[in-house]
Coordinates of C-alpha atoms in Angstrom, one line a residue:
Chain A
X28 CA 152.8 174.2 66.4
X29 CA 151.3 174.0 62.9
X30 CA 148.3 172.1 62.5
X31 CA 147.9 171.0 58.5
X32 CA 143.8 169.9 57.5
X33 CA 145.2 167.0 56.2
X34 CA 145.7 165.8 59.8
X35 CA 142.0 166.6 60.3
X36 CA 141.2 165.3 57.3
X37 CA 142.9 161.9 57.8
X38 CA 141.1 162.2 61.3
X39 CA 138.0 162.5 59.6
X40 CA 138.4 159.3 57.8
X41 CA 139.3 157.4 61.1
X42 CA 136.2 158.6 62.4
X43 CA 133.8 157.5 59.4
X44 CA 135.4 154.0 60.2
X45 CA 132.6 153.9 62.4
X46 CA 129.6 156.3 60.5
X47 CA 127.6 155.6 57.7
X48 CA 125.5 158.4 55.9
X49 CA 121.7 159.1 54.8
X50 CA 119.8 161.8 53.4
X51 CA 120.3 163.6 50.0
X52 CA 122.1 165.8 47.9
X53 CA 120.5 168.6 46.1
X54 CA 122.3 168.9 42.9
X55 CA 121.2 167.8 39.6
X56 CA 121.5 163.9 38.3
X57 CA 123.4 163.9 35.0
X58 CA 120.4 161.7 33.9
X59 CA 116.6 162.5 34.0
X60 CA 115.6 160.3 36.7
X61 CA 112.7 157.4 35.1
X62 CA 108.8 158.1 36.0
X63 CA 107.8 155.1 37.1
X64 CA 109.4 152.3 35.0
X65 CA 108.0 149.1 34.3
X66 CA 110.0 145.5 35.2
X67 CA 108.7 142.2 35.8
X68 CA 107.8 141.4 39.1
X69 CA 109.6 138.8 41.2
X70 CA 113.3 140.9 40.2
X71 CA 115.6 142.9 41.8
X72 CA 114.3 146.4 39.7
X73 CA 111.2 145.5 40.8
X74 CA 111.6 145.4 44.5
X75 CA 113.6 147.9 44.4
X76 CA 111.4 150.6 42.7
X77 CA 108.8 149.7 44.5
X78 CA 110.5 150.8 47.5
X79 CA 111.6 153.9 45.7
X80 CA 114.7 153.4 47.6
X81 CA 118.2 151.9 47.1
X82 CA 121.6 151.3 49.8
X83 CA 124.5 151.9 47.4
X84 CA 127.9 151.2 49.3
X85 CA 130.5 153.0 48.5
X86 CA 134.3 155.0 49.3
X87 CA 133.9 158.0 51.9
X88 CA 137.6 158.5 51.5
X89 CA 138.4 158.4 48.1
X90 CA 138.6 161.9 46.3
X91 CA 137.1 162.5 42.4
X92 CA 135.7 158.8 42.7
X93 CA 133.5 158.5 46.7
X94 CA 134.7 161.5 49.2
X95 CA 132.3 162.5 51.8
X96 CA 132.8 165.7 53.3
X97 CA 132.5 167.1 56.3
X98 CA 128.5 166.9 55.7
X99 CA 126.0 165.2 54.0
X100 CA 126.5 162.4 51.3
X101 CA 129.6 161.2 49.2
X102 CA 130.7 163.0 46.0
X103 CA 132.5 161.3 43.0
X104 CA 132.4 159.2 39.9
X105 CA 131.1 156.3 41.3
X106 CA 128.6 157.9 43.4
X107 CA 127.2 159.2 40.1
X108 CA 127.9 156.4 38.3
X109 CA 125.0 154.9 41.5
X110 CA 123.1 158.2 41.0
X111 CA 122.9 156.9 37.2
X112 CA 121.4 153.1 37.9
X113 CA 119.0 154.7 40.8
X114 CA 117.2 156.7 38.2
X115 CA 116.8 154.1 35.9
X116 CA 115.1 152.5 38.4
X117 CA 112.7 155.0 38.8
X118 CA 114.6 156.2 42.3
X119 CA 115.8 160.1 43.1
X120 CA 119.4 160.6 44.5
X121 CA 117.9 162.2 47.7
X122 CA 116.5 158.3 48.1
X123 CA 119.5 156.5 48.1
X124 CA 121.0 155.4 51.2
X125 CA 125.0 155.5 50.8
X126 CA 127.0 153.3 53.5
X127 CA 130.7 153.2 53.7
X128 CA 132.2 149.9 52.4
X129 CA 135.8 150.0 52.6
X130 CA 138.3 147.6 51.2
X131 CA 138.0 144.4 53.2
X132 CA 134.0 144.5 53.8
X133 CA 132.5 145.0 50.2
X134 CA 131.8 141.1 49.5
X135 CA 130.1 140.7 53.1
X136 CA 127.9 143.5 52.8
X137 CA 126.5 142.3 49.2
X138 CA 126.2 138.8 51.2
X139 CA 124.2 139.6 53.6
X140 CA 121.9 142.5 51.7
X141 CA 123.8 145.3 54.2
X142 CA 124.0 147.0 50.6
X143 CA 121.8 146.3 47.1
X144 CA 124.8 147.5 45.2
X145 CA 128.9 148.2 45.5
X146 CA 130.1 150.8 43.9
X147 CA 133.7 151.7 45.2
X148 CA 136.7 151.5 43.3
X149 CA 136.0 148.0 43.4
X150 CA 138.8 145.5 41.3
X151 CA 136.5 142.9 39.3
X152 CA 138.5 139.6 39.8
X153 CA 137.9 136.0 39.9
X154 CA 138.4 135.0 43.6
X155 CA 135.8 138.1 44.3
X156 CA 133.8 136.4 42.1
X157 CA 133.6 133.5 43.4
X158 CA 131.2 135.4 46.4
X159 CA 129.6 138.1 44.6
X160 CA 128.3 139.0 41.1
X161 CA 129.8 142.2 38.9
X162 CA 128.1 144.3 36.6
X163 CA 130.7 146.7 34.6
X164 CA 133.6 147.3 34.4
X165 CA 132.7 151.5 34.0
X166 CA 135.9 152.0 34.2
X167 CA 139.6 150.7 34.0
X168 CA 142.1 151.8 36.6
X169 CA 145.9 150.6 37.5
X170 CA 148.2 150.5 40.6
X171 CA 150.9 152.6 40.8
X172 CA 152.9 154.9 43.0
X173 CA 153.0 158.0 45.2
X174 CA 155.7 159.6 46.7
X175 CA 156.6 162.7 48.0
X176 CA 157.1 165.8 45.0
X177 CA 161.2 165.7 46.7
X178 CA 161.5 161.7 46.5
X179 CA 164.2 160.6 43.2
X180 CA 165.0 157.4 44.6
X181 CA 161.3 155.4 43.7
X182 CA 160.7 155.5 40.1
X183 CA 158.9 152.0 39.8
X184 CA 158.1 149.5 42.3
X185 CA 161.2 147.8 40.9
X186 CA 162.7 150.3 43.4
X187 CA 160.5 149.3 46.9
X188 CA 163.1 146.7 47.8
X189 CA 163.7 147.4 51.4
X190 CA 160.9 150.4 51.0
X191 CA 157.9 150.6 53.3
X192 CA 154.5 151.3 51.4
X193 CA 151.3 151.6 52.6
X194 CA 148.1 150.4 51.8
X195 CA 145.2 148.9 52.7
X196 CA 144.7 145.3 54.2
X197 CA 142.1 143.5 52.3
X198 CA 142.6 145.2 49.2
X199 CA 144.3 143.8 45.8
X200 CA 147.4 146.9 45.9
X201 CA 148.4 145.1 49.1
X202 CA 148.4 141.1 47.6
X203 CA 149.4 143.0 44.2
X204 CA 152.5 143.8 46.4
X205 CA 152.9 140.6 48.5
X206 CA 153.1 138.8 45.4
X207 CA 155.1 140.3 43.0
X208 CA 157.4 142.4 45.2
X209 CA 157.9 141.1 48.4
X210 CA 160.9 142.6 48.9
X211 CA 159.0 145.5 49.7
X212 CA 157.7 146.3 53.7
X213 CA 153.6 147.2 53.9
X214 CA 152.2 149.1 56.6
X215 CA 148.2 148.3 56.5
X216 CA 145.6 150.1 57.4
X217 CA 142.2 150.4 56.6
X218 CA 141.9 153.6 54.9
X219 CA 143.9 155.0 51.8
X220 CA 143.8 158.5 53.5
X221 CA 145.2 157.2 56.5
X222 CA 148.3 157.0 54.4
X223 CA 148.9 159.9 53.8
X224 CA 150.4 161.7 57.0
X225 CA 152.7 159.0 57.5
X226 CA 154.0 159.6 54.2
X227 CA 154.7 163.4 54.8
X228 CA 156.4 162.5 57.9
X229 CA 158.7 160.0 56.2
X230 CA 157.1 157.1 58.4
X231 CA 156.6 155.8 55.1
X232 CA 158.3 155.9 51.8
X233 CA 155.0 155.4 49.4
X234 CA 151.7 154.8 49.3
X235 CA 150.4 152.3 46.9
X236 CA 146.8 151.8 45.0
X237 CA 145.3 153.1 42.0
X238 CA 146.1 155.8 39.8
X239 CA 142.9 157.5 39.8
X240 CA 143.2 157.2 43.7
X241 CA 146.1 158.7 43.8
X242 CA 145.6 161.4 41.6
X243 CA 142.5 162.5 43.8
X244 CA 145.1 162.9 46.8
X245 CA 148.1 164.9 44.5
X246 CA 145.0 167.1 43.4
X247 CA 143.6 167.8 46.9
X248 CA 147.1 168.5 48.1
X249 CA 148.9 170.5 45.7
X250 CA 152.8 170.7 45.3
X251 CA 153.3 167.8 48.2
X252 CA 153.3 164.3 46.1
X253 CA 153.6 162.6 42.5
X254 CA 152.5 159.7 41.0
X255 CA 155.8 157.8 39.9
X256 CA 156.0 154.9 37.1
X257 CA 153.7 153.7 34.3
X258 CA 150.7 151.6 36.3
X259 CA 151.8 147.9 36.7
X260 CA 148.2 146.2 36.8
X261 CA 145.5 146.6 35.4
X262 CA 141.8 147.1 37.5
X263 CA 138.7 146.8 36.1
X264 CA 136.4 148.7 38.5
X265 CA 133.1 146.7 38.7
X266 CA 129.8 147.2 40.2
X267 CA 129.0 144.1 42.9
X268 CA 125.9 142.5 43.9
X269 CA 124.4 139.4 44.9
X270 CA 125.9 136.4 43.5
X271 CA 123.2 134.7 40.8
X272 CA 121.1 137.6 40.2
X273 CA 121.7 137.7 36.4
X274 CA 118.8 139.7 35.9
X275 CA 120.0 142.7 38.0
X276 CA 123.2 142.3 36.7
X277 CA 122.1 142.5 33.1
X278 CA 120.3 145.4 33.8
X279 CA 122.5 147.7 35.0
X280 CA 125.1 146.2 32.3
X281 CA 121.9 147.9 30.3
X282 CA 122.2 151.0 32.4
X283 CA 125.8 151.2 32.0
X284 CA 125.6 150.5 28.2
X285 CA 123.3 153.6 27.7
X286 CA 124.6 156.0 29.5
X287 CA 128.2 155.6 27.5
X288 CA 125.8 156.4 24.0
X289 CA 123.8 158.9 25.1
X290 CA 126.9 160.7 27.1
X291 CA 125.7 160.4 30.8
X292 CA 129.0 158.2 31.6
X293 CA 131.1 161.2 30.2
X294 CA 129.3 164.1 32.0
X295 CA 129.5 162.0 35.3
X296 CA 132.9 162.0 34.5
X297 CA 133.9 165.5 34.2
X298 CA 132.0 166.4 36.6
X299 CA 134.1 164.5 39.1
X300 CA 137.4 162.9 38.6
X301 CA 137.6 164.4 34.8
X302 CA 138.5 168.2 36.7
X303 CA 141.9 166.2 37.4
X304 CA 142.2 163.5 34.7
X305 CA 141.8 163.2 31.2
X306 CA 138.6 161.7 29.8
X307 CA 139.0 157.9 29.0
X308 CA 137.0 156.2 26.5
X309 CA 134.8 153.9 28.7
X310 CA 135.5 149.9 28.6
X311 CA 133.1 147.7 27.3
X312 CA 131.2 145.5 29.7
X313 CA 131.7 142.0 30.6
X314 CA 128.7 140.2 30.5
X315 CA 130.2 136.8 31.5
Chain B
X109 CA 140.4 124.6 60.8
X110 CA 142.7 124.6 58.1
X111 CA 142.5 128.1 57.8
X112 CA 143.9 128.1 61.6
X113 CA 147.0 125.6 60.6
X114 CA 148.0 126.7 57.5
X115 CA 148.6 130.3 58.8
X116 CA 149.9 129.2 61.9
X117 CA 152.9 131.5 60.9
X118 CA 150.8 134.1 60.8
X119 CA 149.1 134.0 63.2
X120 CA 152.1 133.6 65.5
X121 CA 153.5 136.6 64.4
X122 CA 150.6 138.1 65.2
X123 CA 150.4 136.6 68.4
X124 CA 153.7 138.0 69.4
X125 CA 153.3 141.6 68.3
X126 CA 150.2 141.5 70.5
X127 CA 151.8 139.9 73.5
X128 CA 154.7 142.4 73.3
X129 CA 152.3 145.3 73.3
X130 CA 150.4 144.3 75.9
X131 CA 153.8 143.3 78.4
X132 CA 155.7 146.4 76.9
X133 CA 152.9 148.9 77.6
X134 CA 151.3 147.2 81.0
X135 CA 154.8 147.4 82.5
X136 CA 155.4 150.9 81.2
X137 CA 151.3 151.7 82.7
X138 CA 151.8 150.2 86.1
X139 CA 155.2 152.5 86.3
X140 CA 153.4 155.6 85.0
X141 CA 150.0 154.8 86.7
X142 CA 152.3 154.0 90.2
X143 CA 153.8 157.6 90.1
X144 CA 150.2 159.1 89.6
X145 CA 148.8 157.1 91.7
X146 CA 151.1 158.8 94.8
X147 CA 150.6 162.2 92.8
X148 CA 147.1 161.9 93.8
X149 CA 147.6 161.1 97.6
X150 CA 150.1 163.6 98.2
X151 CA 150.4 166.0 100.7
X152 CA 151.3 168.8 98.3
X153 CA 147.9 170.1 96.3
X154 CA 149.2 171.1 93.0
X155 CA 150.5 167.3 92.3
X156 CA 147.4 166.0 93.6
X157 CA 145.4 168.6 90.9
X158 CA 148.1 166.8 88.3
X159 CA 147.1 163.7 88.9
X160 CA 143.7 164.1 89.0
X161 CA 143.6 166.2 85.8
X162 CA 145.7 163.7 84.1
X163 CA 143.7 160.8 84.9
X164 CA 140.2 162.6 84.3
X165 CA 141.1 163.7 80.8
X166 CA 142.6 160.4 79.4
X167 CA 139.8 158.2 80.9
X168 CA 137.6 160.1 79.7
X169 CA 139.3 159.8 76.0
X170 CA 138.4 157.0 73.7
X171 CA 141.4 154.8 73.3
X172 CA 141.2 155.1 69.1
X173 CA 141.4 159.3 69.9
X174 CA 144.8 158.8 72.0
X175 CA 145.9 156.4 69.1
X176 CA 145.1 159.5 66.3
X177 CA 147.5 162.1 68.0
X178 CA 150.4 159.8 68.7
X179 CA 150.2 158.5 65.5
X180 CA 149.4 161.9 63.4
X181 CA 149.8 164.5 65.5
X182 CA 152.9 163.6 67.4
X183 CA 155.0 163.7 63.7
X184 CA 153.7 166.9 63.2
X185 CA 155.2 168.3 66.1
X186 CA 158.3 166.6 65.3
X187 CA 158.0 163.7 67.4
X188 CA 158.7 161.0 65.1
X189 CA 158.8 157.3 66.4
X190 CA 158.1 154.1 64.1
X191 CA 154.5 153.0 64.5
X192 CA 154.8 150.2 66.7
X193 CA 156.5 153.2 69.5
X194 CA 153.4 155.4 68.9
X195 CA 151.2 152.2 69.7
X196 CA 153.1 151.7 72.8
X197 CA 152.9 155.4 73.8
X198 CA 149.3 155.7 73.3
X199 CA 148.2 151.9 75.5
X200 CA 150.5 153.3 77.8
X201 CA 149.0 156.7 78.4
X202 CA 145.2 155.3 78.6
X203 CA 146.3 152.2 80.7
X204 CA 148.0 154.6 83.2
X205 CA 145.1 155.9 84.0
X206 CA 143.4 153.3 85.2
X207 CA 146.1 151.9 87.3
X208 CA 146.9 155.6 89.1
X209 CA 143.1 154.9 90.0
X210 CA 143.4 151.0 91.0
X211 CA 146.6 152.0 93.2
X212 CA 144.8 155.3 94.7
X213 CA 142.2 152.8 96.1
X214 CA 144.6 150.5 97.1
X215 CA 146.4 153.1 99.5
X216 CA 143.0 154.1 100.8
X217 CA 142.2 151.0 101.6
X218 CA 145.6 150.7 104.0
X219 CA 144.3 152.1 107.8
X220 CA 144.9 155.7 108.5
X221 CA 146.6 154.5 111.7
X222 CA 149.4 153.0 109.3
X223 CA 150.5 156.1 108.1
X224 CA 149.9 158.1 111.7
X225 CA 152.3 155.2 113.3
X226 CA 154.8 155.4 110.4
X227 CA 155.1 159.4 110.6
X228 CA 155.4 159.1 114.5
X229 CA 158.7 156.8 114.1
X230 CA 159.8 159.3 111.6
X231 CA 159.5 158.0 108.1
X232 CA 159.3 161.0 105.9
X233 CA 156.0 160.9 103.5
X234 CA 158.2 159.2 100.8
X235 CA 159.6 156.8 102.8
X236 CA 156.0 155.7 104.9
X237 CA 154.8 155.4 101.3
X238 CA 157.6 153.2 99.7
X239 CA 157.7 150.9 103.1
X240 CA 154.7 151.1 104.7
X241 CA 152.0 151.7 102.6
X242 CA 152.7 150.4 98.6
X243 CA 153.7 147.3 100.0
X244 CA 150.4 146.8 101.9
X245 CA 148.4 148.5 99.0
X246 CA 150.1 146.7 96.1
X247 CA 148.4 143.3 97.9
X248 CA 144.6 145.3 97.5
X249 CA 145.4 146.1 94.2
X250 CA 146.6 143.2 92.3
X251 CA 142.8 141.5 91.1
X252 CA 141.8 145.0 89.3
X253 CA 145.6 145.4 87.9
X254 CA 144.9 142.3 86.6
X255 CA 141.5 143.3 85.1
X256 CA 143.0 146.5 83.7
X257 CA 146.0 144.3 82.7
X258 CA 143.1 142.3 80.6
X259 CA 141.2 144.9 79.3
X260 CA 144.5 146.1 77.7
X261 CA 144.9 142.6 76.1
X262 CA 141.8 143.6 74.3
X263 CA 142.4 146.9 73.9
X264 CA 145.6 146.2 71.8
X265 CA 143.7 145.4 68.9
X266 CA 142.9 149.1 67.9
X267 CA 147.0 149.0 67.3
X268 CA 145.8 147.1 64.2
X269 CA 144.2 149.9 62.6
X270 CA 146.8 152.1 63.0
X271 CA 149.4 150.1 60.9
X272 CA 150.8 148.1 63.5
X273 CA 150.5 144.1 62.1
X274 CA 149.2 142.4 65.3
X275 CA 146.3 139.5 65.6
X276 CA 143.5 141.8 64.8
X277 CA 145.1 143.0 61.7
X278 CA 146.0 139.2 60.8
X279 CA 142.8 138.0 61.2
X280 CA 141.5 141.1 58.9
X281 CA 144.0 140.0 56.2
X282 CA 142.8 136.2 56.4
X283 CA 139.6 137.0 56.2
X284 CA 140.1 138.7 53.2
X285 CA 142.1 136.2 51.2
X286 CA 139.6 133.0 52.8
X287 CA 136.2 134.6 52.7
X288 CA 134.8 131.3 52.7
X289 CA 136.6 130.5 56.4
X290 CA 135.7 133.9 58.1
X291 CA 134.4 132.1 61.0
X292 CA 137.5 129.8 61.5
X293 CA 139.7 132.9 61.1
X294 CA 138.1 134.4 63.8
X295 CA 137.9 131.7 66.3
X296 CA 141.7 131.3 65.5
X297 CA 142.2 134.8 66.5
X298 CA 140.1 135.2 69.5
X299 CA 142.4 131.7 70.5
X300 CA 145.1 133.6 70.8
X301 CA 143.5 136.3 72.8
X302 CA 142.8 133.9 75.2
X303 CA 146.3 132.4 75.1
X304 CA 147.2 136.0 76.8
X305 CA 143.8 136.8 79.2
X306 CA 143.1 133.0 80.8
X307 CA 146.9 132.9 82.2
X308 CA 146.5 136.3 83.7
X309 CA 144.0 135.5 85.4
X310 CA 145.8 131.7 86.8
X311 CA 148.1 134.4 87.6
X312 CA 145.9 136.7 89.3
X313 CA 144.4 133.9 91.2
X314 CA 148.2 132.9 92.5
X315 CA 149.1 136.1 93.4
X316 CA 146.2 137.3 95.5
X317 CA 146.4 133.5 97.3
X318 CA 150.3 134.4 97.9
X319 CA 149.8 137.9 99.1
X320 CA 146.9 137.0 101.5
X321 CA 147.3 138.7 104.9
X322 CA 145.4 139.2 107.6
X323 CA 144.1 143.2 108.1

């Protein structure tokens, strides 16, 4: 009887369902954080400095982008890319409070002020909109495949006819795949790690969502998956908050702005999901 | 209400999945939790040790725990059933427990003299417990079967974290795609929970009323 991590690993992220961290890191920001800035009072960046405090929600399951480990806080791109707006507000990472928000509870959080900000691999589209507000994009991802390193017969998701594929329910891979190929089967679940075993067993012929997702989990477990096809959608990963508070928004649309001139967006990058993937140029925001 | 109507196919399906849990694994409980049950009031002490082990250590497991080995660990050591098997599997196990306890107190509950009078005409311990004392037990134990019976409803729900598509998963899918109608969604859901518990326990009422006897 041969125990693999991944099965603790995937037990892990059943049993974060339910926790939600605090405290601080101790490494370095990639940005100096601000002494003391200056905003006009009555706004969002005012409260919120004031406090000297910030709840950031984020992935706990997602590797190179919001993974938390065994202990402590979250690591990844978009925790830095939250590390990054914090100090321009003046706050230190060790002040951040970072809850999980998985798939299908990101818009109710930024509803009722569970979070201040969302930022966790989370799809800007117009019926998400329609609830919350999004800074961004910072960065541009698309759904595609992953299938076992043996697997010839998926090359596509022209293939899934008949398939099964997992995902997560509440999340735009699984509509993504309702819509447009509903030939295919879905088993849902609520966490894309939770995929994962069922996968290696052959419960499950492939696991759908995000490239850079996927990458995360061929890079954690080497010589065991691939990432099959070109990616068939395109996601603009977005930062959510509170519907209507423009001036919040175009701050960190400020914040965002900066830090791809003065390089913080690249070194948050490499140090986290660029040890895996190639640097992309960053998008330019939407300030709709 | 729309929200309710329009996905009445959904929620249907749903509904089924759920209701077949439930009857699949409460039938497949009150068989295993039977057997455990006599384990634990028989004469011979190393089944009696079983039973009691058995039904300390699952009890004492959160339900979503059992659910992580049958579904995860259970493949790995090459037991490998479809999803809505490992469900199954793991309500049964839990649920078991709780019955071997519900029919243990039901035999204690028949008089000692029972079984004395039963092993003086010769019934062997099998046979005073199959005629003499289940029978009279069963009658003790049928309002906290149906509790357990209820509580596993409920307890089906966790199936819908663990890829099986049943009302809680539904209503976690709707709720996505009609943000606006959360509360509806729910209500719809929680509907069809009750479309399982409130006749169980019409049927609980029935049976007690039928099996009435005088001690």
């Amino acid at each position: 009887m041969r125990f693999r991590r991944s099965t603790f690993a995937a037990g892990l992220a059943v049993a974060a369902l339910t926790l939600s961290a605090c405290g601080g890191g101790e490494d370095e920001p990639v940005t100096e954080v601000e002494e003391s800035p200056e905003f006009e009072a009555g706004t969002t960046m005012a409260e919120l400095a004031e406090a000297d405090s910030i709840t950031i929600g984020t992935k706990f399951d997602q590797p190179l982008f919001g993974l938390r480990g065994p202990s402590g806080d979250p690591e990844g791109f978009d925790v830095e890319i939250g590390k990054l707006i914090a100090a321009e507000l003046g706050i230190e990472p060790e002040n951040i409070e970072w809850v999980e928000t998985v798939s299908a509870n990101r818009e109710s959080f930024i509803e009722e002020g569970r979070v201040d900000i969302v930022v966790a691999t989370y799809t800007i589209n117009d019926a998400r909109k329609e609830r919350v507000d999004f800074a961004g994009p910072y960065f541009v991802a698309g759904q595609t495949l992953l299938v076992l390193e043996e697997n010839t017969d998926i090359n596509g998701p022209e293939d899934l006819a008949g398939k099964t594929v997992c995902t997560v329910e509440g999340s735009t891979p699984a509509e993504n795949i309702r819509e447009n190929f509903p030939e295919a089967e879905l088993s849902l679940t609520d966490a894309y790690g939770n995929c994962l075993e069922p996968l290696r067993n052959g419960q499950v012929d492939a696991v759908t969502t995000d490239n850079v997702i996927l990458s995360g989990f061929v890079d954690q477990n080497p010589g065991e998956f691939k990432i099959v096809g070109e990616p068939f959608t395109e996601e603009p990963y977005g930062i959510g908050l509170q519907k209507g508070d423009d001036a919040f928004r175009d701050f960190i649309n400020d914040v965002l702005e900066e830090s791809y001139e003065n390089g913080a967006w690249a070194e948050a990058w490499e140090k986290t999901a660029g040890t895996v993937l190639e640097t992309p140029e960053p998008p330019a925001v939407d300030r709709y | 209400m729309d929200a309710i109507i329009d996905n009445a196919d959904l929620y249907w399906e749903g509904f089924t999945t759920t209701l077949s849990l439930a009857v699949v694994s409460g039938a497949l409980a009150l068989v295993l939790g039977t057997v455990l049950g006599a384990f634990r009031v028989s004469p011979i002490p190393p089944l009696r040790l079983a039973g009691a082990w058995y039904v300390e250590t699952v009890r004492n497991t959160p339900l979503t725990v059992v659910f992580f080995f049958t579904v995860f660990v259970m493949p790995q050591v090459g037991i490998q059933v479809p999803f809505y098997s490992s469900a199954v599997v793991a309500l049964t196990v839990y649920t078991a427990a709780f019955v071997c306890e519900a029919v243990r107190s039901g035999v204690n509950s028949v008089g000692v003299g029972q079984a004395e009078a039963a092993r003086s005409i010769g019934l062997t311990f099998g046979q005073s417990l199959r005629h003499i004392i289940l029978p009279q037990a069963f009658r003790t134990v049928i309002p906290p079967l149906i509790n357990i019976f209820i509580a596993l409803t409920k307890n089906t729900s966790v199936a819908g974290g663990f890829f099986v598509a049943e009302l809680f998963n539904v209503g976690r899918r709707l709720s996505n795609s009609l943000s606006d109608q959360v509360p509806w969604v729910l209500l719809g859901v929680a509907l069809f929970y009750l479309l399982i518990t409130i006749p169980a326990g019409v049927l609980a009422g029935w049976a007690e009323r039928k099996a009435a006897f005088a001690r």
